[in-house]
Amino acid sequence: MEQEKKEQTQKVQAQVEEVVSQSVAAVEEANEPEKKSKKKNSEQPTARAEVKEQRTIARKRDKALLAALFVFTIVVAGIAALGMLLIQPPKDITQGQADCEQVRVSGKLPGRVVRFYVKEGDYVHKGDTLVSISSKTVDAALYKAQSAQRVAASTAQKVEKGTREEIKSGANSMVEQAKAAQEIAHKTYQRIENLYKEGVMTEQKRDEAKAAYDAATAAVAAAQSQARLAHNGAQQEDKAASQGMEDVARATVMEVQSLLEDQILVAPCDGEVSEIFPHEGELVALGTPIMTISKIQDMWVAFSVREEMLSKLPMDTVLTVTIPALDNKEAKMKVYYIHDMGSYAVWNATKAYGQYDSKTFTVKMRPMDHIEGFRPGMSVLLPE
């Protein structure tokens, strides 16, 4: 097609050159009588004949110029008509762009980047070590939490174990002592009571002995209560509270340890390290993206097409597309996603021509087979 256009253009140029040469020849032919007239005028002294000859020469020259101009106009019009016939509107090209899923790697630990174990362009597998981050603040928080856990555990153990044996033994001794005092007070009261009945002892003495005996009996009851308290230990509520405090301290330790787990970040999936954001030695905050991993093993191509083209791209259609970056390599791809872009910015207003507003849709296609060298960002062309 291009060769035919070149040949036709060369033919037109040859015709133009021929017309121009003919015009130049006509002008020279018109000037020839003028030269002859000058020679003749030198021989004819008559003024009237000279004027007449000049008029004739001028008329011939004008006719020749008009004829050349007419021929030139015809040729230009022909060239313009031929150009309009040869020039064709450019063909519509539907172009898409390859893309893939990207995963951003970030951690919960705020700290300083110590070392990167990968670089941009490396292919990593799930679980590979990517970067190490250090935080002295979190290390101190872990030590503090572990110390609080030890204190809570000791307190809970103490409450669960109950009263010490020495305290229990002392409580038992107090009971025996109170019983001995009660027995002496009881015997004293009995003697005084007998003497009071015989009329030897006064009623005041008997009442004092009775009060001493009652006090000794109350002391025995109090000592027995303290002994039971020592033997029974803490209440169930106290034991539950101490156990709860230990659980809280243990949870705090687990929370800090979960942060420290992100000291070493590993790859969450297979893919290629497409971009690394910070540098070694820089501080990163909580949740700051460290790097991006592209899943180049799962690629797709997104096209933005007008809705009048959707009839050629139904769901599950398999088409042969062209990849210019791979030396116009052809590959088979399958349509798996169709969705409107949902924005007025992608509408094509055609109501001024008595038609309708054409909406733009996103059509995604996935390669049927692996394409060697196919990368995100490459252009892909649909067949015409």
JSON list of C-alpha atoms in Angstrom, two decimals, residues 122-333:
[
{"chain": "A", "resi": 122, "resn": "ASP", "atom": "CA", "xyz": [14.96, -9.62, 42.97]},
{"chain": "A", "resi": 123, "resn": "TYR", "atom": "CA", "xyz": [12.44, -12.45, 42.77]},
{"chain": "A", "resi": 124, "resn": "VAL", "atom": "CA", "xyz": [11.44, -13.67, 46.25]},
{"chain": "A", "resi": 125, "resn": "HIS", "atom": "CA", "xyz": [9.41, -16.57, 47.55]},
{"chain": "A", "resi": 126, "resn": "LYS", "atom": "CA", "xyz": [6.89, -16.58, 50.38]},
{"chain": "A", "resi": 127, "resn": "GLY", "atom": "CA", "xyz": [8.71, -16.61, 53.73]},
{"chain": "A", "resi": 128, "resn": "ASP", "atom": "CA", "xyz": [12.01, -15.16, 52.47]},
{"chain": "A", "resi": 129, "resn": "THR", "atom": "CA", "xyz": [13.65, -12.59, 54.77]},
{"chain": "A", "resi": 130, "resn": "LEU", "atom": "CA", "xyz": [13.32, -9.07, 53.40]},
{"chain": "A", "resi": 131, "resn": "VAL", "atom": "CA", "xyz": [14.43, -6.49, 55.98]},
{"chain": "A", "resi": 132, "resn": "SER", "atom": "CA", "xyz": [15.36, -6.14, 59.67]},
{"chain": "A", "resi": 133, "resn": "ILE", "atom": "CA", "xyz": [14.19, -3.26, 61.91]},
{"chain": "A", "resi": 134, "resn": "SER", "atom": "CA", "xyz": [15.50, -2.37, 65.37]},
{"chain": "A", "resi": 135, "resn": "SER", "atom": "CA", "xyz": [13.71, -0.49, 68.19]},
{"chain": "A", "resi": 136, "resn": "LYS", "atom": "CA", "xyz": [15.34, 0.06, 71.59]},
{"chain": "A", "resi": 137, "resn": "THR", "atom": "CA", "xyz": [12.10, 1.53, 72.93]},
{"chain": "A", "resi": 138, "resn": "VAL", "atom": "CA", "xyz": [10.15, -1.66, 72.24]},
{"chain": "A", "resi": 139, "resn": "ASP", "atom": "CA", "xyz": [12.96, -3.76, 73.75]},
{"chain": "A", "resi": 140, "resn": "ALA", "atom": "CA", "xyz": [12.66, -1.73, 76.97]},
{"chain": "A", "resi": 141, "resn": "ALA", "atom": "CA", "xyz": [8.88, -2.10, 76.90]},
{"chain": "A", "resi": 142, "resn": "LEU", "atom": "CA", "xyz": [9.27, -5.88, 76.65]},
{"chain": "A", "resi": 143, "resn": "TYR", "atom": "CA", "xyz": [11.62, -5.98, 79.64]},
{"chain": "A", "resi": 144, "resn": "LYS", "atom": "CA", "xyz": [9.16, -3.88, 81.65]},
{"chain": "A", "resi": 145, "resn": "ALA", "atom": "CA", "xyz": [6.24, -6.11, 80.71]},
{"chain": "A", "resi": 146, "resn": "GLN", "atom": "CA", "xyz": [8.16, -9.26, 81.60]},
{"chain": "A", "resi": 147, "resn": "SER", "atom": "CA", "xyz": [9.06, -7.81, 85.00]},
{"chain": "A", "resi": 148, "resn": "ALA", "atom": "CA", "xyz": [5.41, -6.97, 85.71]},
{"chain": "A", "resi": 149, "resn": "GLN", "atom": "CA", "xyz": [4.46, -10.49, 84.70]},
{"chain": "A", "resi": 150, "resn": "ARG", "atom": "CA", "xyz": [6.91, -11.98, 87.17]},
{"chain": "A", "resi": 151, "resn": "VAL", "atom": "CA", "xyz": [5.52, -9.81, 89.97]},
{"chain": "A", "resi": 152, "resn": "ALA", "atom": "CA", "xyz": [1.94, -10.76, 89.13]},
{"chain": "A", "resi": 153, "resn": "ALA", "atom": "CA", "xyz": [2.86, -14.44, 88.94]},
{"chain": "A", "resi": 154, "resn": "SER", "atom": "CA", "xyz": [4.55, -14.32, 92.35]},
{"chain": "A", "resi": 155, "resn": "THR", "atom": "CA", "xyz": [1.55, -12.59, 93.91]},
{"chain": "A", "resi": 156, "resn": "ALA", "atom": "CA", "xyz": [-0.85, -15.14, 92.42]},
{"chain": "A", "resi": 157, "resn": "GLN", "atom": "CA", "xyz": [1.32, -18.00, 93.62]},
{"chain": "A", "resi": 158, "resn": "LYS", "atom": "CA", "xyz": [1.42, -16.54, 97.10]},
{"chain": "A", "resi": 159, "resn": "VAL", "atom": "CA", "xyz": [-2.35, -16.13, 97.23]},
{"chain": "A", "resi": 160, "resn": "GLU", "atom": "CA", "xyz": [-2.91, -19.62, 95.85]},
{"chain": "A", "resi": 161, "resn": "LYS", "atom": "CA", "xyz": [-0.48, -21.23, 98.28]},
{"chain": "A", "resi": 162, "resn": "GLY", "atom": "CA", "xyz": [-2.18, -19.66, 101.31]},
{"chain": "A", "resi": 163, "resn": "THR", "atom": "CA", "xyz": [-0.83, -18.83, 104.80]},
{"chain": "A", "resi": 164, "resn": "ARG", "atom": "CA", "xyz": [2.65, -19.84, 105.82]},
{"chain": "A", "resi": 165, "resn": "GLU", "atom": "CA", "xyz": [3.05, -22.86, 108.10]},
{"chain": "A", "resi": 166, "resn": "GLU", "atom": "CA", "xyz": [4.64, -20.71, 110.81]},
{"chain": "A", "resi": 167, "resn": "ILE", "atom": "CA", "xyz": [1.56, -18.50, 110.95]},
{"chain": "A", "resi": 168, "resn": "LYS", "atom": "CA", "xyz": [-0.70, -21.56, 111.12]},
{"chain": "A", "resi": 169, "resn": "SER", "atom": "CA", "xyz": [1.36, -23.00, 113.96]},
{"chain": "A", "resi": 170, "resn": "GLY", "atom": "CA", "xyz": [1.23, -19.67, 115.82]},
{"chain": "A", "resi": 171, "resn": "ALA", "atom": "CA", "xyz": [-2.56, -19.54, 115.41]},
{"chain": "A", "resi": 172, "resn": "ASN", "atom": "CA", "xyz": [-2.88, -23.05, 116.82]},
{"chain": "A", "resi": 173, "resn": "SER", "atom": "CA", "xyz": [-0.73, -22.07, 119.81]},
{"chain": "A", "resi": 174, "resn": "MET", "atom": "CA", "xyz": [-2.92, -19.04, 120.46]},
{"chain": "A", "resi": 175, "resn": "VAL", "atom": "CA", "xyz": [-5.96, -21.33, 120.53]},
{"chain": "A", "resi": 176, "resn": "GLU", "atom": "CA", "xyz": [-4.32, -23.66, 123.04]},
{"chain": "A", "resi": 177, "resn": "GLN", "atom": "CA", "xyz": [-3.25, -20.72, 125.16]},
{"chain": "A", "resi": 178, "resn": "ALA", "atom": "CA", "xyz": [-6.80, -19.29, 125.12]},
{"chain": "A", "resi": 179, "resn": "LYS", "atom": "CA", "xyz": [-8.21, -22.69, 126.09]},
{"chain": "A", "resi": 180, "resn": "ALA", "atom": "CA", "xyz": [-5.79, -22.98, 129.00]},
{"chain": "A", "resi": 181, "resn": "ALA", "atom": "CA", "xyz": [-6.78, -19.54, 130.25]},
{"chain": "A", "resi": 182, "resn": "GLN", "atom": "CA", "xyz": [-10.45, -20.50, 129.87]},
{"chain": "A", "resi": 183, "resn": "GLU", "atom": "CA", "xyz": [-9.95, -23.65, 131.90]},
{"chain": "A", "resi": 184, "resn": "ILE", "atom": "CA", "xyz": [-8.24, -21.76, 134.76]},
{"chain": "A", "resi": 185, "resn": "ALA", "atom": "CA", "xyz": [-10.95, -19.08, 134.71]},
{"chain": "A", "resi": 186, "resn": "HIS", "atom": "CA", "xyz": [-13.61, -21.79, 134.80]},
{"chain": "A", "resi": 187, "resn": "LYS", "atom": "CA", "xyz": [-12.06, -23.55, 137.83]},
{"chain": "A", "resi": 188, "resn": "THR", "atom": "CA", "xyz": [-11.66, -20.22, 139.61]},
{"chain": "A", "resi": 189, "resn": "TYR", "atom": "CA", "xyz": [-15.27, -19.38, 138.94]},
{"chain": "A", "resi": 190, "resn": "GLN", "atom": "CA", "xyz": [-16.41, -22.81, 140.28]},
{"chain": "A", "resi": 191, "resn": "ARG", "atom": "CA", "xyz": [-14.48, -22.41, 143.53]},
{"chain": "A", "resi": 192, "resn": "ILE", "atom": "CA", "xyz": [-15.78, -18.90, 144.12]},
{"chain": "A", "resi": 193, "resn": "GLU", "atom": "CA", "xyz": [-19.29, -20.06, 143.28]},
{"chain": "A", "resi": 194, "resn": "ASN", "atom": "CA", "xyz": [-19.06, -22.78, 145.92]},
{"chain": "A", "resi": 195, "resn": "LEU", "atom": "CA", "xyz": [-17.69, -20.38, 148.49]},
{"chain": "A", "resi": 196, "resn": "TYR", "atom": "CA", "xyz": [-20.46, -17.91, 147.63]},
{"chain": "A", "resi": 197, "resn": "LYS", "atom": "CA", "xyz": [-23.07, -20.61, 148.27]},
{"chain": "A", "resi": 198, "resn": "GLU", "atom": "CA", "xyz": [-21.50, -21.30, 151.64]},
{"chain": "A", "resi": 199, "resn": "GLY", "atom": "CA", "xyz": [-21.66, -17.60, 152.43]},
{"chain": "A", "resi": 200, "resn": "VAL", "atom": "CA", "xyz": [-17.92, -17.17, 152.68]},
{"chain": "A", "resi": 201, "resn": "MET", "atom": "CA", "xyz": [-17.39, -15.25, 149.43]},
{"chain": "A", "resi": 202, "resn": "THR", "atom": "CA", "xyz": [-19.12, -12.05, 148.49]},
{"chain": "A", "resi": 203, "resn": "GLU", "atom": "CA", "xyz": [-21.32, -11.70, 145.44]},
{"chain": "A", "resi": 204, "resn": "GLN", "atom": "CA", "xyz": [-18.89, -9.11, 143.96]},
{"chain": "A", "resi": 205, "resn": "LYS", "atom": "CA", "xyz": [-16.08, -11.63, 143.91]},
{"chain": "A", "resi": 206, "resn": "ARG", "atom": "CA", "xyz": [-18.34, -14.22, 142.30]},
{"chain": "A", "resi": 207, "resn": "ASP", "atom": "CA", "xyz": [-19.36, -11.74, 139.54]},
{"chain": "A", "resi": 208, "resn": "GLU", "atom": "CA", "xyz": [-15.73, -10.86, 138.84]},
{"chain": "A", "resi": 209, "resn": "ALA", "atom": "CA", "xyz": [-14.85, -14.55, 138.49]},
{"chain": "A", "resi": 210, "resn": "LYS", "atom": "CA", "xyz": [-17.82, -15.06, 136.17]},
{"chain": "A", "resi": 211, "resn": "ALA", "atom": "CA", "xyz": [-16.71, -12.12, 133.98]},
{"chain": "A", "resi": 212, "resn": "ALA", "atom": "CA", "xyz": [-13.16, -13.49, 133.81]},
{"chain": "A", "resi": 213, "resn": "TYR", "atom": "CA", "xyz": [-14.48, -16.89, 132.75]},
{"chain": "A", "resi": 214, "resn": "ASP", "atom": "CA", "xyz": [-16.69, -15.35, 130.01]},
{"chain": "A", "resi": 215, "resn": "ALA", "atom": "CA", "xyz": [-13.75, -13.29, 128.74]},
{"chain": "A", "resi": 216, "resn": "ALA", "atom": "CA", "xyz": [-11.58, -16.39, 128.57]},
{"chain": "A", "resi": 217, "resn": "THR", "atom": "CA", "xyz": [-14.35, -18.20, 126.64]},
{"chain": "A", "resi": 218, "resn": "ALA", "atom": "CA", "xyz": [-14.55, -15.30, 124.12]},
{"chain": "A", "resi": 219, "resn": "ALA", "atom": "CA", "xyz": [-10.75, -15.33, 123.74]},
{"chain": "A", "resi": 220, "resn": "VAL", "atom": "CA", "xyz": [-10.92, -19.01, 122.84]},
{"chain": "A", "resi": 221, "resn": "ALA", "atom": "CA", "xyz": [-13.53, -18.31, 120.16]},
{"chain": "A", "resi": 222, "resn": "ALA", "atom": "CA", "xyz": [-11.41, -15.47, 118.71]},
{"chain": "A", "resi": 223, "resn": "ALA", "atom": "CA", "xyz": [-8.26, -17.60, 118.63]},
{"chain": "A", "resi": 224, "resn": "GLN", "atom": "CA", "xyz": [-10.14, -20.44, 116.92]},
{"chain": "A", "resi": 225, "resn": "SER", "atom": "CA", "xyz": [-11.43, -17.99, 114.27]},
{"chain": "A", "resi": 226, "resn": "GLN", "atom": "CA", "xyz": [-7.92, -16.71, 113.56]},
{"chain": "A", "resi": 227, "resn": "ALA", "atom": "CA", "xyz": [-6.70, -20.28, 113.30]},
{"chain": "A", "resi": 228, "resn": "ARG", "atom": "CA", "xyz": [-9.42, -21.17, 110.78]},
{"chain": "A", "resi": 229, "resn": "LEU", "atom": "CA", "xyz": [-8.54, -18.06, 108.74]},
{"chain": "A", "resi": 230, "resn": "ALA", "atom": "CA", "xyz": [-4.90, -19.06, 108.74]},
{"chain": "A", "resi": 231, "resn": "HIS", "atom": "CA", "xyz": [-5.72, -22.60, 107.64]},
{"chain": "A", "resi": 232, "resn": "ASN", "atom": "CA", "xyz": [-8.25, -21.61, 104.96]},
{"chain": "A", "resi": 233, "resn": "GLY", "atom": "CA", "xyz": [-6.00, -18.97, 103.34]},
{"chain": "A", "resi": 234, "resn": "ALA", "atom": "CA", "xyz": [-7.28, -16.30, 100.88]},
{"chain": "A", "resi": 235, "resn": "GLN", "atom": "CA", "xyz": [-10.85, -16.17, 99.65]},
{"chain": "A", "resi": 236, "resn": "GLN", "atom": "CA", "xyz": [-11.81, -17.42, 96.19]},
{"chain": "A", "resi": 237, "resn": "GLU", "atom": "CA", "xyz": [-12.40, -13.85, 95.06]},
{"chain": "A", "resi": 238, "resn": "ASP", "atom": "CA", "xyz": [-8.88, -12.86, 96.04]},
{"chain": "A", "resi": 239, "resn": "LYS", "atom": "CA", "xyz": [-7.48, -15.87, 94.20]},
{"chain": "A", "resi": 240, "resn": "ALA", "atom": "CA", "xyz": [-9.49, -14.99, 91.05]},
{"chain": "A", "resi": 241, "resn": "ALA", "atom": "CA", "xyz": [-8.34, -11.36, 91.22]},
{"chain": "A", "resi": 242, "resn": "SER", "atom": "CA", "xyz": [-4.68, -12.32, 91.53]},
{"chain": "A", "resi": 243, "resn": "GLN", "atom": "CA", "xyz": [-5.02, -14.77, 88.65]},
{"chain": "A", "resi": 244, "resn": "GLY", "atom": "CA", "xyz": [-6.61, -12.05, 86.54]},
{"chain": "A", "resi": 245, "resn": "MET", "atom": "CA", "xyz": [-3.73, -9.67, 87.23]},
{"chain": "A", "resi": 246, "resn": "GLU", "atom": "CA", "xyz": [-1.30, -12.37, 86.14]},
{"chain": "A", "resi": 247, "resn": "ASP", "atom": "CA", "xyz": [-3.24, -12.89, 82.90]},
{"chain": "A", "resi": 248, "resn": "VAL", "atom": "CA", "xyz": [-3.17, -9.14, 82.18]},
{"chain": "A", "resi": 249, "resn": "ALA", "atom": "CA", "xyz": [0.60, -9.04, 82.66]},
{"chain": "A", "resi": 250, "resn": "ARG", "atom": "CA", "xyz": [1.01, -12.09, 80.39]},
{"chain": "A", "resi": 251, "resn": "ALA", "atom": "CA", "xyz": [-1.12, -10.44, 77.68]},
{"chain": "A", "resi": 252, "resn": "THR", "atom": "CA", "xyz": [1.02, -7.30, 77.84]},
{"chain": "A", "resi": 253, "resn": "VAL", "atom": "CA", "xyz": [4.12, -9.38, 77.26]},
{"chain": "A", "resi": 254, "resn": "MET", "atom": "CA", "xyz": [2.47, -11.12, 74.29]},
{"chain": "A", "resi": 255, "resn": "GLU", "atom": "CA", "xyz": [1.47, -7.76, 72.80]},
{"chain": "A", "resi": 256, "resn": "VAL", "atom": "CA", "xyz": [5.01, -6.41, 72.95]},
{"chain": "A", "resi": 257, "resn": "GLN", "atom": "CA", "xyz": [6.39, -9.68, 71.59]},
{"chain": "A", "resi": 258, "resn": "SER", "atom": "CA", "xyz": [4.00, -9.45, 68.63]},
{"chain": "A", "resi": 259, "resn": "LEU", "atom": "CA", "xyz": [5.53, -6.07, 67.80]},
{"chain": "A", "resi": 260, "resn": "LEU", "atom": "CA", "xyz": [9.02, -7.48, 68.06]},
{"chain": "A", "resi": 261, "resn": "GLU", "atom": "CA", "xyz": [8.07, -10.25, 65.64]},
{"chain": "A", "resi": 262, "resn": "ASP", "atom": "CA", "xyz": [8.11, -7.56, 62.93]},
{"chain": "A", "resi": 263, "resn": "GLN", "atom": "CA", "xyz": [11.77, -6.88, 63.61]},
{"chain": "A", "resi": 264, "resn": "ILE", "atom": "CA", "xyz": [12.33, -9.30, 60.74]},
{"chain": "A", "resi": 265, "resn": "LEU", "atom": "CA", "xyz": [9.86, -8.87, 57.85]},
{"chain": "A", "resi": 266, "resn": "VAL", "atom": "CA", "xyz": [9.38, -11.79, 55.47]},
{"chain": "A", "resi": 267, "resn": "ALA", "atom": "CA", "xyz": [7.79, -12.01, 52.02]},
{"chain": "A", "resi": 268, "resn": "PRO", "atom": "CA", "xyz": [4.02, -12.57, 52.22]},
{"chain": "A", "resi": 269, "resn": "CYS", "atom": "CA", "xyz": [3.91, -14.08, 48.71]},
{"chain": "A", "resi": 270, "resn": "ASP", "atom": "CA", "xyz": [5.96, -15.01, 45.66]},
{"chain": "A", "resi": 271, "resn": "GLY", "atom": "CA", "xyz": [6.85, -12.12, 43.38]},
{"chain": "A", "resi": 272, "resn": "GLU", "atom": "CA", "xyz": [9.35, -9.53, 42.26]},
{"chain": "A", "resi": 273, "resn": "VAL", "atom": "CA", "xyz": [10.56, -6.66, 44.47]},
{"chain": "A", "resi": 274, "resn": "SER", "atom": "CA", "xyz": [9.45, -3.75, 42.31]},
{"chain": "A", "resi": 275, "resn": "GLU", "atom": "CA", "xyz": [10.16, -0.84, 44.66]},
{"chain": "A", "resi": 276, "resn": "ILE", "atom": "CA", "xyz": [11.89, -0.17, 48.01]},
{"chain": "A", "resi": 277, "resn": "PHE", "atom": "CA", "xyz": [10.90, 3.04, 49.77]},
{"chain": "A", "resi": 278, "resn": "PRO", "atom": "CA", "xyz": [13.24, 3.78, 52.75]},
{"chain": "A", "resi": 279, "resn": "HIS", "atom": "CA", "xyz": [17.02, 3.44, 52.92]},
{"chain": "A", "resi": 280, "resn": "GLU", "atom": "CA", "xyz": [19.13, 1.63, 55.49]},
{"chain": "A", "resi": 281, "resn": "GLY", "atom": "CA", "xyz": [19.43, 3.68, 58.67]},
{"chain": "A", "resi": 282, "resn": "GLU", "atom": "CA", "xyz": [16.17, 5.59, 58.19]},
{"chain": "A", "resi": 283, "resn": "LEU", "atom": "CA", "xyz": [13.39, 5.63, 60.77]},
{"chain": "A", "resi": 284, "resn": "VAL", "atom": "CA", "xyz": [10.03, 4.11, 59.85]},
{"chain": "A", "resi": 285, "resn": "ALA", "atom": "CA", "xyz": [6.74, 4.64, 61.66]},
{"chain": "A", "resi": 286, "resn": "LEU", "atom": "CA", "xyz": [4.02, 2.15, 62.54]},
{"chain": "A", "resi": 287, "resn": "GLY", "atom": "CA", "xyz": [2.56, 0.66, 59.36]},
{"chain": "A", "resi": 288, "resn": "THR", "atom": "CA", "xyz": [4.93, 2.52, 57.01]},
{"chain": "A", "resi": 289, "resn": "PRO", "atom": "CA", "xyz": [5.27, 0.68, 53.64]},
{"chain": "A", "resi": 290, "resn": "ILE", "atom": "CA", "xyz": [8.77, -0.73, 53.31]},
{"chain": "A", "resi": 291, "resn": "MET", "atom": "CA", "xyz": [8.63, -2.23, 49.82]},
{"chain": "A", "resi": 292, "resn": "THR", "atom": "CA", "xyz": [6.29, -3.42, 47.08]},
{"chain": "A", "resi": 293, "resn": "ILE", "atom": "CA", "xyz": [6.17, -6.97, 45.71]},
{"chain": "A", "resi": 294, "resn": "SER", "atom": "CA", "xyz": [4.61, -7.49, 42.26]},
{"chain": "A", "resi": 295, "resn": "LYS", "atom": "CA", "xyz": [2.99, -10.85, 41.50]},
{"chain": "A", "resi": 296, "resn": "ILE", "atom": "CA", "xyz": [4.30, -11.02, 37.94]},
{"chain": "A", "resi": 297, "resn": "GLN", "atom": "CA", "xyz": [3.26, -14.65, 37.71]},
{"chain": "A", "resi": 298, "resn": "ASP", "atom": "CA", "xyz": [-0.38, -13.45, 37.63]},
{"chain": "A", "resi": 299, "resn": "MET", "atom": "CA", "xyz": [-0.60, -10.75, 34.95]},
{"chain": "A", "resi": 300, "resn": "TRP", "atom": "CA", "xyz": [-3.57, -9.17, 33.20]},
{"chain": "A", "resi": 301, "resn": "VAL", "atom": "CA", "xyz": [-4.20, -6.48, 30.60]},
{"chain": "A", "resi": 302, "resn": "ALA", "atom": "CA", "xyz": [-6.77, -3.66, 31.02]},
{"chain": "A", "resi": 303, "resn": "PHE", "atom": "CA", "xyz": [-8.41, -1.98, 28.00]},
{"chain": "A", "resi": 304, "resn": "SER", "atom": "CA", "xyz": [-10.67, 1.09, 28.00]},
{"chain": "A", "resi": 305, "resn": "VAL", "atom": "CA", "xyz": [-13.17, 0.60, 25.17]},
{"chain": "A", "resi": 306, "resn": "ARG", "atom": "CA", "xyz": [-16.36, 2.30, 24.04]},
{"chain": "A", "resi": 307, "resn": "GLU", "atom": "CA", "xyz": [-19.55, 0.41, 24.58]},
{"chain": "A", "resi": 308, "resn": "GLU", "atom": "CA", "xyz": [-20.14, -0.02, 20.84]},
{"chain": "A", "resi": 309, "resn": "MET", "atom": "CA", "xyz": [-17.07, -2.30, 20.81]},
{"chain": "A", "resi": 310, "resn": "LEU", "atom": "CA", "xyz": [-18.35, -4.61, 23.55]},
{"chain": "A", "resi": 311, "resn": "SER", "atom": "CA", "xyz": [-20.13, -6.79, 21.02]},
{"chain": "A", "resi": 312, "resn": "LYS", "atom": "CA", "xyz": [-16.69, -7.91, 19.84]},
{"chain": "A", "resi": 313, "resn": "LEU", "atom": "CA", "xyz": [-15.44, -8.54, 23.39]},
{"chain": "A", "resi": 314, "resn": "PRO", "atom": "CA", "xyz": [-18.00, -10.72, 25.22]},
{"chain": "A", "resi": 315, "resn": "MET", "atom": "CA", "xyz": [-17.07, -12.55, 28.40]},
{"chain": "A", "resi": 316, "resn": "ASP", "atom": "CA", "xyz": [-14.72, -15.55, 28.00]},
{"chain": "A", "resi": 317, "resn": "THR", "atom": "CA", "xyz": [-13.74, -14.49, 24.47]},
{"chain": "A", "resi": 318, "resn": "VAL", "atom": "CA", "xyz": [-10.24, -15.59, 23.41]},
{"chain": "A", "resi": 319, "resn": "LEU", "atom": "CA", "xyz": [-8.39, -13.12, 21.15]},
{"chain": "A", "resi": 320, "resn": "THR", "atom": "CA", "xyz": [-4.93, -12.93, 19.64]},
{"chain": "A", "resi": 321, "resn": "VAL", "atom": "CA", "xyz": [-3.27, -9.69, 20.74]},
{"chain": "A", "resi": 322, "resn": "THR", "atom": "CA", "xyz": [0.01, -8.03, 19.79]},
{"chain": "A", "resi": 323, "resn": "ILE", "atom": "CA", "xyz": [2.75, -6.95, 22.22]},
{"chain": "A", "resi": 324, "resn": "PRO", "atom": "CA", "xyz": [4.95, -4.26, 20.59]},
{"chain": "A", "resi": 325, "resn": "ALA", "atom": "CA", "xyz": [7.62, -4.37, 23.33]},
{"chain": "A", "resi": 326, "resn": "LEU", "atom": "CA", "xyz": [8.27, -8.06, 22.56]},
{"chain": "A", "resi": 327, "resn": "ASP", "atom": "CA", "xyz": [8.93, -7.44, 18.84]},
{"chain": "A", "resi": 328, "resn": "ASN", "atom": "CA", "xyz": [5.19, -7.48, 18.02]},
{"chain": "A", "resi": 329, "resn": "LYS", "atom": "CA", "xyz": [4.79, -10.92, 19.54]},
{"chain": "A", "resi": 330, "resn": "GLU", "atom": "CA", "xyz": [1.29, -12.38, 19.29]},
{"chain": "A", "resi": 331, "resn": "ALA", "atom": "CA", "xyz": [-0.36, -14.11, 22.27]},
{"chain": "A", "resi": 332, "resn": "LYS", "atom": "CA", "xyz": [-3.78, -15.47, 23.12]},
{"chain": "A", "resi": 333, "resn": "MET", "atom": "CA", "xyz": [-5.70, -13.79, 25.95]}
]
